[in-house]
PDB file of C-alpha atoms in Angstrom:
ATOM      1  CA  MET A 143      10.840  32.050  -1.830  1.00 55.00           C
ATOM      2  CA  THR A 144       8.692  30.049   0.723  1.00 62.00           C
ATOM      3  CA  THR A 145       6.327  27.322   0.014  1.00 90.00           C
ATOM      4  CA  ASP A 146       4.079  25.287   2.233  1.00 95.00           C
ATOM      5  CA  TYR A 147       3.441  21.560   2.320  1.00 98.00           C
ATOM      6  CA  ASP A 148       2.023  18.996   4.753  1.00 98.00           C
ATOM      7  CA  TYR A 149       5.139  17.012   4.796  1.00 98.00           C
ATOM      8  CA  ILE A 150       8.732  17.765   3.759  1.00 98.00           C
ATOM      9  CA  VAL A 151      10.842  14.573   3.096  1.00 98.00           C
ATOM     10  CA  ILE A 152      14.514  15.565   3.082  1.00 98.00           C
ATOM     11  CA  GLY A 153      16.615  13.095   1.151  1.00 98.00           C
ATOM     12  CA  GLY A 154      15.253  11.015  -1.869  1.00 97.00           C
ATOM     13  CA  GLY A 155      16.921   7.791  -1.062  1.00 96.00           C
ATOM     14  CA  SER A 156      15.998   4.334  -0.070  1.00 95.00           C
ATOM     15  CA  ALA A 157      13.715   5.589   2.637  1.00 96.00           C
ATOM     16  CA  GLY A 158      12.728   9.058   1.300  1.00 98.00           C
ATOM     17  CA  CYS A 159      11.324   7.851  -2.005  1.00 98.00           C
ATOM     18  CA  THR A 160       9.239   5.124  -0.225  1.00 97.00           C
ATOM     19  CA  LEU A 161       7.996   7.574   2.161  1.00 97.00           C
ATOM     20  CA  ALA A 162       6.995  10.168  -0.360  1.00 98.00           C
ATOM     21  CA  ALA A 163       5.112   7.636  -2.497  1.00 98.00           C
ATOM     22  CA  ARG A 164       3.296   6.136   0.374  1.00 97.00           C
ATOM     23  CA  LEU A 165       2.229   9.494   1.916  1.00 98.00           C
ATOM     24  CA  THR A 166       1.010  10.722  -1.548  1.00 98.00           C
ATOM     25  CA  GLU A 167      -1.384   7.912  -1.908  1.00 97.00           C
ATOM     26  CA  ASP A 168      -3.725  10.046   0.011  1.00 98.00           C
ATOM     27  CA  PRO A 169      -4.504  12.847  -2.566  1.00 97.00           C
ATOM     28  CA  ALA A 170      -5.405  15.258   0.320  1.00 97.00           C
ATOM     29  CA  ILE A 171      -1.826  15.273   1.518  1.00 97.00           C
ATOM     30  CA  SER A 172       0.899  17.353  -0.064  1.00 97.00           C
ATOM     31  CA  VAL A 173       4.536  16.242   0.051  1.00 98.00           C
ATOM     32  CA  LEU A 174       7.759  17.953  -0.987  1.00 98.00           C
ATOM     33  CA  LEU A 175      10.673  15.604  -1.569  1.00 98.00           C
ATOM     34  CA  VAL A 176      14.109  17.270  -1.540  1.00 98.00           C
ATOM     35  CA  GLU A 177      17.165  15.556  -3.055  1.00 98.00           C
ATOM     36  CA  ALA A 178      20.655  17.010  -3.176  1.00 97.00           C
ATOM     37  CA  GLY A 179      21.544  14.943  -6.342  1.00 97.00           C
ATOM     38  CA  VAL A 180      20.057  14.642  -9.739  1.00 97.00           C
ATOM     39  CA  SER A 181      16.788  12.786 -10.493  1.00 96.00           C
ATOM     40  CA  LYS A 182      18.592  10.497 -13.014  1.00 95.00           C
ATOM     41  CA  GLY A 183      21.272  10.309 -15.487  1.00 94.00           C
ATOM     42  CA  ASN A 184      21.181  12.050 -18.823  1.00 94.00           C
ATOM     43  CA  LEU A 185      21.090  10.292 -22.259  1.00 91.00           C
ATOM     44  CA  PHE A 186      24.748   9.441 -22.097  1.00 92.00           C
ATOM     45  CA  ASP A 187      25.187   8.144 -18.613  1.00 93.00           C
ATOM     46  CA  TYR A 188      21.606   6.972 -17.309  1.00 93.00           C
ATOM     47  CA  TRP A 189      22.803   3.405 -18.025  1.00 92.00           C
ATOM     48  CA  LYS A 190      25.336   3.705 -15.116  1.00 93.00           C
ATOM     49  CA  HIS A 191      22.640   3.419 -12.511  1.00 94.00           C
ATOM     50  CA  GLU A 192      20.012   1.527 -14.552  1.00 94.00           C
ATOM     51  CA  MET A 193      22.075  -1.232 -15.745  1.00 92.00           C
ATOM     52  CA  PRO A 194      22.734  -3.811 -12.949  1.00 91.00           C
ATOM     53  CA  ALA A 195      26.097  -4.953 -14.318  1.00 87.00           C
ATOM     54  CA  ALA A 196      27.380  -1.423 -14.369  1.00 90.00           C
ATOM     55  CA  PHE A 197      27.027  -0.771 -10.558  1.00 89.00           C
ATOM     56  CA  GLU A 198      30.800  -0.525 -10.099  1.00 88.00           C
ATOM     57  CA  ILE A 199      30.863   2.300 -12.622  1.00 92.00           C
ATOM     58  CA  ALA A 200      27.823   3.994 -10.923  1.00 92.00           C
ATOM     59  CA  TRP A 201      29.339   3.917  -7.422  1.00 89.00           C
ATOM     60  CA  ARG A 202      32.503   5.469  -8.535  1.00 91.00           C
ATOM     61  CA  SER A 203      30.886   8.274 -10.328  1.00 95.00           C
ATOM     62  CA  PRO A 204      30.945  11.722  -8.503  1.00 96.00           C
ATOM     63  CA  LYS A 205      27.874  12.670 -10.253  1.00 96.00           C
ATOM     64  CA  PHE A 206      25.774   9.867  -8.410  1.00 97.00           C
ATOM     65  CA  ASN A 207      27.974   9.357  -5.344  1.00 97.00           C
ATOM     66  CA  TRP A 208      29.017  11.683  -2.599  1.00 97.00           C
ATOM     67  CA  MET A 209      32.459   9.878  -2.654  1.00 96.00           C
ATOM     68  CA  TYR A 210      33.096  10.166   0.852  1.00 95.00           C
ATOM     69  CA  GLN A 211      36.312   9.042   2.351  1.00 94.00           C
ATOM     70  CA  GLY A 212      36.674   7.815   5.889  1.00 90.00           C
ATOM     71  CA  GLU A 213      39.233   9.091   8.440  1.00 91.00           C
ATOM     72  CA  PRO A 214      42.623   7.269   8.806  1.00 95.00           C
ATOM     73  CA  GLU A 215      42.007   3.770  10.300  1.00 91.00           C
ATOM     74  CA  PRO A 216      44.634   2.883  12.948  1.00 94.00           C
ATOM     75  CA  ALA A 217      44.071  -0.896  12.501  1.00 91.00           C
ATOM     76  CA  LEU A 218      44.577  -0.485   8.692  1.00 90.00           C
ATOM     77  CA  ASN A 219      47.892   1.339   8.902  1.00 95.00           C
ATOM     78  CA  ASN A 220      45.994   4.564   8.659  1.00 96.00           C
ATOM     79  CA  ARG A 221      44.365   3.817   5.334  1.00 94.00           C
ATOM     80  CA  ARG A 222      41.271   5.855   4.463  1.00 94.00           C
ATOM     81  CA  VAL A 223      38.389   3.604   3.477  1.00 90.00           C
ATOM     82  CA  PHE A 224      36.074   4.666   0.579  1.00 90.00           C
ATOM     83  CA  GLN A 225      32.584   5.295   1.794  1.00 90.00           C
ATOM     84  CA  PRO A 226      30.147   5.296  -1.135  1.00 92.00           C
ATOM     85  CA  ARG A 227      26.782   7.014  -0.617  1.00 95.00           C
ATOM     86  CA  GLY A 228      24.199   7.513  -3.305  1.00 96.00           C
ATOM     87  CA  LYS A 229      23.612  11.148  -4.490  1.00 97.00           C
ATOM     88  CA  MET A 230      20.490  11.069  -6.591  1.00 97.00           C
ATOM     89  CA  LEU A 231      16.942   9.846  -6.357  1.00 98.00           C
ATOM     90  CA  GLY A 232      16.987   6.345  -5.031  1.00 97.00           C
ATOM     91  CA  GLY A 233      19.982   7.212  -2.917  1.00 97.00           C
ATOM     92  CA  SER A 234      22.257   4.375  -2.346  1.00 96.00           C
ATOM     93  CA  SER A 235      19.660   1.954  -3.850  1.00 96.00           C
ATOM     94  CA  SER A 236      20.575   3.538  -7.157  1.00 97.00           C
ATOM     95  CA  ILE A 237      24.295   2.675  -7.077  1.00 96.00           C
ATOM     96  CA  ASN A 238      24.705  -0.298  -4.827  1.00 94.00           C
ATOM     97  CA  GLY A 239      25.676  -3.905  -5.771  1.00 92.00           C
ATOM     98  CA  LEU A 240      21.898  -5.094  -5.841  1.00 93.00           C
ATOM     99  CA  CYS A 241      22.369  -7.644  -3.104  1.00 92.00           C
ATOM    100  CA  PHE A 242      18.873  -7.759  -1.793  1.00 95.00           C
ATOM    101  CA  ILE A 243      18.782  -9.110   1.770  1.00 94.00           C
ATOM    102  CA  ARG A 244      16.683  -8.444   4.769  1.00 95.00           C
ATOM    103  CA  GLY A 245      17.888  -7.812   8.276  1.00 93.00           C
ATOM    104  CA  HIS A 246      18.112 -10.982  10.453  1.00 95.00           C
ATOM    105  CA  ALA A 247      14.991 -11.764  12.321  1.00 96.00           C
ATOM    106  CA  MET A 248      16.805 -12.140  15.580  1.00 96.00           C
ATOM    107  CA  ASP A 249      18.232  -8.579  15.109  1.00 96.00           C
ATOM    108  CA  PHE A 250      14.641  -7.121  15.091  1.00 97.00           C
ATOM    109  CA  GLU A 251      13.849  -9.208  18.211  1.00 97.00           C
ATOM    110  CA  ARG A 252      16.912  -7.709  20.031  1.00 97.00           C
ATOM    111  CA  TRP A 253      15.725  -4.270  19.087  1.00 96.00           C
ATOM    112  CA  VAL A 254      12.434  -4.870  20.932  1.00 98.00           C
ATOM    113  CA  ARG A 255      14.376  -6.143  24.007  1.00 97.00           C
ATOM    114  CA  GLU A 256      16.552  -3.129  24.086  1.00 97.00           C
ATOM    115  CA  GLY A 257      13.654  -0.642  24.055  1.00 97.00           C
ATOM    116  CA  ALA A 258      12.063  -0.354  20.557  1.00 97.00           C
ATOM    117  CA  PRO A 259       8.470  -1.693  20.722  1.00 97.00           C
ATOM    118  CA  GLY A 260       6.744  -2.251  17.424  1.00 97.00           C
ATOM    119  CA  TRP A 261       9.977  -3.462  15.645  1.00 97.00           C
ATOM    120  CA  SER A 262       9.739  -7.180  16.273  1.00 98.00           C
ATOM    121  CA  TRP A 263      10.086  -9.711  13.423  1.00 97.00           C
ATOM    122  CA  ARG A 264       6.391 -10.452  13.501  1.00 96.00           C
ATOM    123  CA  GLU A 265       5.618  -6.868  13.226  1.00 98.00           C
ATOM    124  CA  VAL A 266       8.015  -5.760  10.417  1.00 97.00           C
ATOM    125  CA  LEU A 267       7.587  -8.851   8.205  1.00 98.00           C
ATOM    126  CA  PRO A 268       4.231  -7.627   6.676  1.00 97.00           C
ATOM    127  CA  TYR A 269       6.140  -4.511   5.453  1.00 96.00           C
ATOM    128  CA  PHE A 270       8.913  -6.543   3.952  1.00 97.00           C
ATOM    129  CA  LYS A 271       6.273  -8.677   1.960  1.00 98.00           C
ATOM    130  CA  LYS A 272       4.363  -5.361   1.086  1.00 97.00           C
ATOM    131  CA  LEU A 273       7.438  -3.991  -0.804  1.00 97.00           C
ATOM    132  CA  GLU A 274       8.368  -6.820  -2.937  1.00 97.00           C
ATOM    133  CA  THR A 275       7.271  -8.874  -5.784  1.00 98.00           C
ATOM    134  CA  TRP A 276       9.306 -12.170  -5.255  1.00 98.00           C
ATOM    135  CA  GLN A 277      10.213 -14.286  -8.217  1.00 95.00           C
ATOM    136  CA  GLY A 278       8.768 -17.240  -6.433  1.00 94.00           C
ATOM    137  CA  GLY A 279       5.413 -15.611  -5.795  1.00 96.00           C
ATOM    138  CA  GLU A 280       3.456 -14.781  -2.464  1.00 96.00           C
ATOM    139  CA  SER A 281       4.056 -17.016   0.646  1.00 96.00           C
ATOM    140  CA  THR A 282       4.246 -16.875   4.296  1.00 97.00           C
ATOM    141  CA  TRP A 283       7.584 -15.222   4.122  1.00 97.00           C
ATOM    142  CA  ARG A 284       7.573 -13.518   0.761  1.00 98.00           C
ATOM    143  CA  GLY A 285       5.490 -10.794  -0.979  1.00 97.00           C
ATOM    144  CA  GLY A 286       4.047 -11.292  -4.449  1.00 97.00           C
ATOM    145  CA  SER A 287       2.586  -7.750  -5.424  1.00 96.00           C
ATOM    146  CA  GLY A 288       4.937  -5.095  -4.140  1.00 97.00           C
ATOM    147  CA  PRO A 289       6.694  -2.424  -6.261  1.00 97.00           C
ATOM    148  CA  VAL A 290      10.259  -3.718  -5.801  1.00 97.00           C
ATOM    149  CA  HIS A 291      10.907  -6.902  -8.057  1.00 97.00           C
ATOM    150  CA  VAL A 292      13.357  -9.508  -6.491  1.00 97.00           C
ATOM    151  CA  ARG A 293      14.753 -12.380  -8.120  1.00 96.00           C
ATOM    152  CA  ASN A 294      17.494 -15.055  -7.728  1.00 93.00           C
ATOM    153  CA  GLY A 295      20.770 -14.439  -9.409  1.00 84.00           C
ATOM    154  CA  ASP A 296      21.572 -16.651 -12.483  1.00 81.00           C
ATOM    155  CA  LEU A 297      24.021 -19.330 -12.096  1.00 70.00           C
ATOM    156  CA  PRO A 298      26.021 -19.338 -15.408  1.00 77.00           C
ATOM    157  CA  SER A 299      29.130 -20.680 -13.850  1.00 83.00           C
ATOM    158  CA  GLU A 300      29.994 -24.003 -12.280  1.00 87.00           C
ATOM    159  CA  LEU A 301      31.990 -22.053  -9.697  1.00 89.00           C
ATOM    160  CA  TYR A 302      28.765 -21.028  -7.975  1.00 90.00           C
ATOM    161  CA  GLU A 303      27.699 -24.513  -7.381  1.00 89.00           C
ATOM    162  CA  ALA A 304      31.239 -25.497  -6.190  1.00 90.00           C
ATOM    163  CA  PHE A 305      31.036 -22.558  -3.678  1.00 91.00           C
ATOM    164  CA  LEU A 306      27.744 -23.855  -2.279  1.00 93.00           C
ATOM    165  CA  ARG A 307      29.022 -27.460  -2.031  1.00 94.00           C
ATOM    166  CA  ALA A 308      31.986 -26.192  -0.211  1.00 94.00           C
ATOM    167  CA  GLY A 309      29.901 -24.573   2.293  1.00 95.00           C
ATOM    168  CA  GLU A 310      27.956 -27.618   2.740  1.00 94.00           C
ATOM    169  CA  GLN A 311      31.118 -29.847   3.166  1.00 97.00           C
ATOM    170  CA  MET A 312      32.324 -27.555   5.939  1.00 96.00           C
ATOM    171  CA  GLY A 313      29.114 -28.085   7.939  1.00 96.00           C
ATOM    172  CA  ALA A 314      27.299 -24.907   7.093  1.00 95.00           C
ATOM    173  CA  PRO A 315      23.674 -25.165   6.356  1.00 95.00           C
ATOM    174  CA  LEU A 316      22.301 -24.369   2.913  1.00 95.00           C
ATOM    175  CA  THR A 317      19.294 -22.164   2.367  1.00 94.00           C
ATOM    176  CA  ASP A 318      17.086 -22.015  -0.724  1.00 92.00           C
ATOM    177  CA  ASP A 319      15.796 -18.454   0.236  1.00 95.00           C
ATOM    178  CA  ILE A 320      18.133 -16.246   2.157  1.00 94.00           C
ATOM    179  CA  ASN A 321      15.177 -13.946   2.782  1.00 96.00           C
ATOM    180  CA  GLY A 322      12.710 -16.672   3.658  1.00 95.00           C
ATOM    181  CA  GLN A 323      12.210 -18.857   6.731  1.00 93.00           C
ATOM    182  CA  HIS A 324      15.921 -20.005   6.857  1.00 93.00           C
ATOM    183  CA  GLN A 325      18.231 -16.828   6.675  1.00 94.00           C
ATOM    184  CA  GLU A 326      21.311 -18.346   7.829  1.00 92.00           C
ATOM    185  CA  GLY A 327      23.702 -20.326   5.625  1.00 92.00           C
ATOM    186  CA  PHE A 328      24.968 -20.525   2.071  1.00 93.00           C
ATOM    187  CA  GLY A 329      22.684 -19.531  -0.640  1.00 93.00           C
ATOM    188  CA  ILE A 330      22.060 -17.815  -3.819  1.00 92.00           C
ATOM    189  CA  PHE A 331      22.129 -13.894  -3.685  1.00 91.00           C
ATOM    190  CA  GLN A 332      18.879 -12.248  -4.647  1.00 95.00           C
ATOM    191  CA  GLN A 333      18.731  -9.110  -6.741  1.00 95.00           C
ATOM    192  CA  ASN A 334      16.370  -6.213  -7.076  1.00 96.00           C
ATOM    193  CA  ILE A 335      15.956  -6.258 -10.838  1.00 95.00           C
ATOM    194  CA  HIS A 336      12.966  -5.929 -13.038  1.00 94.00           C
ATOM    195  CA  ASP A 337      13.048  -6.519 -16.865  1.00 92.00           C
ATOM    196  CA  GLY A 338      16.870  -6.139 -16.794  1.00 90.00           C
ATOM    197  CA  VAL A 339      16.712  -2.735 -14.987  1.00 94.00           C
ATOM    198  CA  ARG A 340      17.830  -1.899 -11.446  1.00 96.00           C
ATOM    199  CA  ALA A 341      14.716  -1.844  -9.209  1.00 96.00           C
ATOM    200  CA  SER A 342      15.826   1.099  -7.099  1.00 97.00           C
ATOM    201  CA  THR A 343      13.281   3.024  -4.902  1.00 97.00           C
ATOM    202  CA  ALA A 344      13.417   5.702  -7.417  1.00 97.00           C
ATOM    203  CA  GLU A 345      12.260   3.178 -10.174  1.00 97.00           C
ATOM    204  CA  ALA A 346       9.878   1.342  -7.891  1.00 97.00           C
ATOM    205  CA  TYR A 347       8.241   4.113  -6.006  1.00 98.00           C
ATOM    206  CA  ILE A 348       8.910   7.461  -7.699  1.00 97.00           C
ATOM    207  CA  ARG A 349       8.941   7.083 -11.426  1.00 96.00           C
ATOM    208  CA  PRO A 350       5.483   5.402 -11.556  1.00 96.00           C
ATOM    209  CA  ASN A 351       4.012   8.073  -9.266  1.00 96.00           C
ATOM    210  CA  ALA A 352       5.890  11.318 -10.298  1.00 94.00           C
ATOM    211  CA  GLY A 353       2.801  12.789 -11.962  1.00 95.00           C
ATOM    212  CA  ARG A 354       0.833  12.889  -8.755  1.00 97.00           C
ATOM    213  CA  PRO A 355      -0.167  16.557  -8.232  1.00 97.00           C
ATOM    214  CA  ASN A 356       0.359  16.395  -4.539  1.00 97.00           C
ATOM    215  CA  LEU A 357       3.968  15.229  -4.940  1.00 97.00           C
ATOM    216  CA  THR A 358       6.514  17.980  -5.700  1.00 97.00           C
ATOM    217  CA  ILE A 359      10.063  16.773  -6.270  1.00 97.00           C
ATOM    218  CA  VAL A 360      12.994  19.105  -6.148  1.00 98.00           C
ATOM    219  CA  ASP A 361      16.273  17.717  -7.128  1.00 98.00           C
ATOM    220  CA  ARG A 362      19.794  19.272  -7.033  1.00 98.00           C
ATOM    221  CA  ALA A 363      18.734  20.998  -3.800  1.00 98.00           C
ATOM    222  CA  LEU A 364      21.146  20.798  -1.025  1.00 97.00           C
ATOM    223  CA  GLY A 365      19.678  21.291   2.515  1.00 97.00           C
ATOM    224  CA  ARG A 366      21.531  24.000   4.526  1.00 97.00           C
ATOM    225  CA  ARG A 367      19.606  23.987   7.835  1.00 97.00           C
ATOM    226  CA  LEU A 368      16.470  23.031   9.468  1.00 98.00           C
ATOM    227  CA  ILE A 369      13.997  25.804  10.456  1.00 98.00           C
ATOM    228  CA  ILE A 370      13.413  25.654  13.949  1.00 96.00           C
ATOM    229  CA  GLU A 371      10.619  27.568  15.788  1.00 95.00           C
ATOM    230  CA  GLY A 372      10.570  27.073  19.454  1.00 92.00           C
ATOM    231  CA  ASN A 373      10.848  23.365  20.167  1.00 91.00           C
ATOM    232  CA  ARG A 374       9.552  22.361  16.641  1.00 95.00           C
ATOM    233  CA  VAL A 375      11.275  21.814  13.370  1.00 97.00           C
ATOM    234  CA  ALA A 376       9.012  23.796  10.956  1.00 97.00           C
ATOM    235  CA  GLY A 377      10.836  23.566   7.660  1.00 97.00           C
ATOM    236  CA  LEU A 378      13.875  23.446   5.605  1.00 98.00           C
ATOM    237  CA  SER A 379      16.298  26.065   4.149  1.00 98.00           C
ATOM    238  CA  TYR A 380      17.930  24.696   1.046  1.00 97.00           C
ATOM    239  CA  ARG A 381      20.008  25.979  -1.836  1.00 97.00           C
ATOM    240  CA  ARG A 382      19.351  25.216  -5.616  1.00 96.00           C
ATOM    241  CA  GLY A 383      20.843  26.863  -8.710  1.00 93.00           C
ATOM    242  CA  GLY A 384      22.702  29.432  -6.646  1.00 92.00           C
ATOM    243  CA  SER A 385      19.556  30.629  -4.865  1.00 95.00           C
ATOM    244  CA  ASP A 386      18.275  30.117  -1.375  1.00 95.00           C
ATOM    245  CA  HIS A 387      14.695  28.679  -0.747  1.00 96.00           C
ATOM    246  CA  GLU A 388      12.642  27.811   2.232  1.00 97.00           C
ATOM    247  CA  ALA A 389       9.922  25.235   2.520  1.00 97.00           C
ATOM    248  CA  ARG A 390       7.612  24.862   5.543  1.00 97.00           C
ATOM    249  CA  ALA A 391       5.760  21.874   6.860  1.00 98.00           C
ATOM    250  CA  ASN A 392       2.304  22.135   8.350  1.00 96.00           C
ATOM    251  CA  ARG A 393       2.630  18.563   9.741  1.00 97.00           C
ATOM    252  CA  GLU A 394       6.076  17.078   9.863  1.00 97.00           C
ATOM    253  CA  VAL A 395       9.626  17.404   8.583  1.00 98.00           C
ATOM    254  CA  ILE A 396      11.066  13.961   7.880  1.00 98.00           C
ATOM    255  CA  LEU A 397      14.775  13.775   7.868  1.00 98.00           C
ATOM    256  CA  SER A 398      15.990  10.678   5.693  1.00 97.00           C
ATOM    257  CA  GLY A 399      19.414  11.862   4.406  1.00 96.00           C
ATOM    258  CA  GLY A 400      21.081   8.552   5.450  1.00 94.00           C
ATOM    259  CA  ALA A 401      23.477   7.685   8.194  1.00 93.00           C
ATOM    260  CA  VAL A 402      26.003  10.404   7.095  1.00 95.00           C
ATOM    261  CA  ASN A 403      23.930  13.365   5.765  1.00 96.00           C
ATOM    262  CA  SER A 404      21.151  13.237   8.417  1.00 97.00           C
ATOM    263  CA  PRO A 405      23.346  13.924  11.394  1.00 97.00           C
ATOM    264  CA  GLN A 406      25.291  16.463   9.435  1.00 97.00           C
ATOM    265  CA  LEU A 407      22.209  18.489   8.678  1.00 98.00           C
ATOM    266  CA  LEU A 408      21.053  18.089  12.261  1.00 98.00           C
ATOM    267  CA  MET A 409      24.475  19.606  13.478  1.00 98.00           C
ATOM    268  CA  LEU A 410      24.399  22.296  10.870  1.00 98.00           C
ATOM    269  CA  SER A 411      20.911  23.148  12.485  1.00 98.00           C
ATOM    270  CA  GLY A 412      22.252  23.280  16.018  1.00 97.00           C
ATOM    271  CA  ILE A 413      21.225  19.804  16.984  1.00 97.00           C
ATOM    272  CA  GLY A 414      24.049  17.757  18.358  1.00 98.00           C
ATOM    273  CA  PRO A 415      26.984  17.634  20.674  1.00 97.00           C
ATOM    274  CA  ALA A 416      27.284  21.160  22.070  1.00 97.00           C
ATOM    275  CA  ASP A 417      31.038  21.231  22.296  1.00 97.00           C
ATOM    276  CA  HIS A 418      31.425  20.023  18.708  1.00 96.00           C
ATOM    277  CA  LEU A 419      28.933  22.646  17.402  1.00 97.00           C
ATOM    278  CA  ALA A 420      30.826  25.388  19.298  1.00 97.00           C
ATOM    279  CA  GLU A 421      34.105  24.464  17.601  1.00 97.00           C
ATOM    280  CA  HIS A 422      32.408  25.396  14.272  1.00 96.00           C
ATOM    281  CA  GLY A 423      30.689  28.442  15.551  1.00 97.00           C
ATOM    282  CA  ILE A 424      27.106  26.774  15.396  1.00 97.00           C
ATOM    283  CA  ALA A 425      24.680  28.106  17.987  1.00 96.00           C
ATOM    284  CA  CYS A 426      23.426  24.874  19.981  1.00 96.00           C
ATOM    285  CA  LYS A 427      19.526  24.552  19.857  1.00 96.00           C
ATOM    286  CA  ALA A 428      19.531  21.056  21.421  1.00 96.00           C
ATOM    287  CA  ASP A 429      22.555  19.371  23.056  1.00 97.00           C
ATOM    288  CA  LEU A 430      22.347  15.785  21.851  1.00 97.00           C
ATOM    289  CA  PRO A 431      25.756  14.151  22.290  1.00 96.00           C
ATOM    290  CA  GLY A 432      24.721  11.014  20.329  1.00 95.00           C
ATOM    291  CA  VAL A 433      24.195  12.804  16.995  1.00 97.00           C
ATOM    292  CA  GLY A 434      26.876  12.065  14.597  1.00 94.00           C
ATOM    293  CA  GLN A 435      28.473   9.366  16.749  1.00 94.00           C
ATOM    294  CA  ASN A 436      28.715   5.607  16.926  1.00 91.00           C
ATOM    295  CA  LEU A 437      28.312   4.734  13.189  1.00 89.00           C
ATOM    296  CA  HIS A 438      28.790   1.013  12.422  1.00 84.00           C
ATOM    297  CA  ASP A 439      29.160  -0.414   8.920  1.00 81.00           C
ATOM    298  CA  HIS A 440      29.904  -3.801   7.866  1.00 79.00           C
ATOM    299  CA  PRO A 441      33.253  -4.848   6.322  1.00 79.00           C
ATOM    300  CA  LEU A 442      33.604  -5.829   2.717  1.00 79.00           C
ATOM    301  CA  VAL A 443      36.586  -8.045   1.745  1.00 83.00           C
ATOM    302  CA  TYR A 444      37.354  -9.197  -1.706  1.00 83.00           C
ATOM    303  CA  MET A 445      39.144 -12.663  -2.102  1.00 85.00           C
ATOM    304  CA  LYS A 446      40.775 -13.869  -5.245  1.00 86.00           C
ATOM    305  CA  PHE A 447      41.646 -17.579  -5.970  1.00 85.00           C
ATOM    306  CA  GLU A 448      43.487 -19.256  -8.784  1.00 87.00           C
ATOM    307  CA  ILE A 449      41.583 -22.212 -10.432  1.00 86.00           C
ATOM    308  CA  ASP A 450      42.984 -25.112 -12.465  1.00 88.00           C
ATOM    309  CA  LYS A 451      40.055 -25.132 -14.921  1.00 87.00           C
ATOM    310  CA  PRO A 452      39.162 -22.601 -17.737  1.00 87.00           C
ATOM    311  CA  VAL A 453      35.942 -21.558 -16.044  1.00 87.00           C
ATOM    312  CA  SER A 454      36.982 -18.248 -14.501  1.00 85.00           C
ATOM    313  CA  LEU A 455      34.479 -15.422 -14.366  1.00 81.00           C
ATOM    314  CA  SER A 456      37.297 -13.248 -15.721  1.00 81.00           C
ATOM    315  CA  ARG A 457      36.156 -14.148 -19.270  1.00 79.00           C
ATOM    316  CA  TYR A 458      33.051 -12.036 -18.814  1.00 78.00           C
ATOM    317  CA  THR A 459      35.216  -8.909 -18.371  1.00 81.00           C
ATOM    318  CA  ARG A 460      36.799  -9.072 -21.904  1.00 85.00           C
ATOM    319  CA  ALA A 461      35.934  -5.904 -23.847  1.00 87.00           C
ATOM    320  CA  ASP A 462      33.763  -7.308 -26.504  1.00 90.00           C
ATOM    321  CA  ARG A 463      31.646  -9.361 -24.059  1.00 85.00           C
ATOM    322  CA  ARG A 464      31.174  -6.321 -21.809  1.00 82.00           C
ATOM    323  CA  LEU A 465      29.881  -4.477 -24.989  1.00 84.00           C
ATOM    324  CA  MET A 466      27.610  -7.251 -25.534  1.00 84.00           C
ATOM    325  CA  VAL A 467      26.075  -7.241 -22.163  1.00 78.00           C
ATOM    326  CA  GLY A 468      25.769  -3.471 -22.418  1.00 78.00           C
ATOM    327  CA  ALA A 469      23.711  -3.830 -25.620  1.00 80.00           C
ATOM    328  CA  GLN A 470      21.428  -6.419 -23.984  1.00 77.00           C
TER     329      GLN A 470
END
């Protein structure tokens, strides 16, 4: 079965949900949003991705996570590092730890110096503001009317203040807004939460607009290859429910499958390093050696400390208190 749309957005994650919602603000434009995972959980497990405190359960659930494992790392005694990636509407914004933080302003300035015009901090800041409703309201640096609600984390423990004071004592700056004018230093984490529910891009952009007649959402649909005609990507071949389908785009195909799945689909379609494609018997349509290479990720290190006062956060992990949080 083949269907036609103006735009096809492949991947309903952080970028895909936003794009689909923005594009369909124009009722004359038709958009197909294709997502490999589910739209949301069922009656028994939806809380895993909606409840902020349950994020560690969500990101270890194969239903909502691709559960990728890295290759053996020589510098880590060949240990394979878990690589969580969201597999549902909202993508990784539906399973992550809800630490809402913008890229550093100087990184965007560096992008421009390295040849990416239009990506300076001055040019991207209006879009950061447009996406959010900040707890503190509209300002020079923050937005006050966007779909993603952002707030400071609560400080129920004296350990948080002790941590901030320790940073100050070691000479680091303190900032009252890590996403504001002063991004560097010790400060309070901000979270994308609205009325106690995770404000993923699915919740912020898609759920309120899912009834638009010009927006078609197809979940549990795995992209198999891009349809290439001449030097143009004309559509997508995908599998859903054991059947193969094709969709064609009159204007553009937008690939937003993330840092792992986007290059994978490109290579399955013959776009990538020719030698590597030949190893897998894939005919090369465009020899692009950079596809699937040079992925960088930030490290995450958990540190544990013993304290000499009965103020440990461990008390919140007691079974009855966890149930009480869940009920809230």
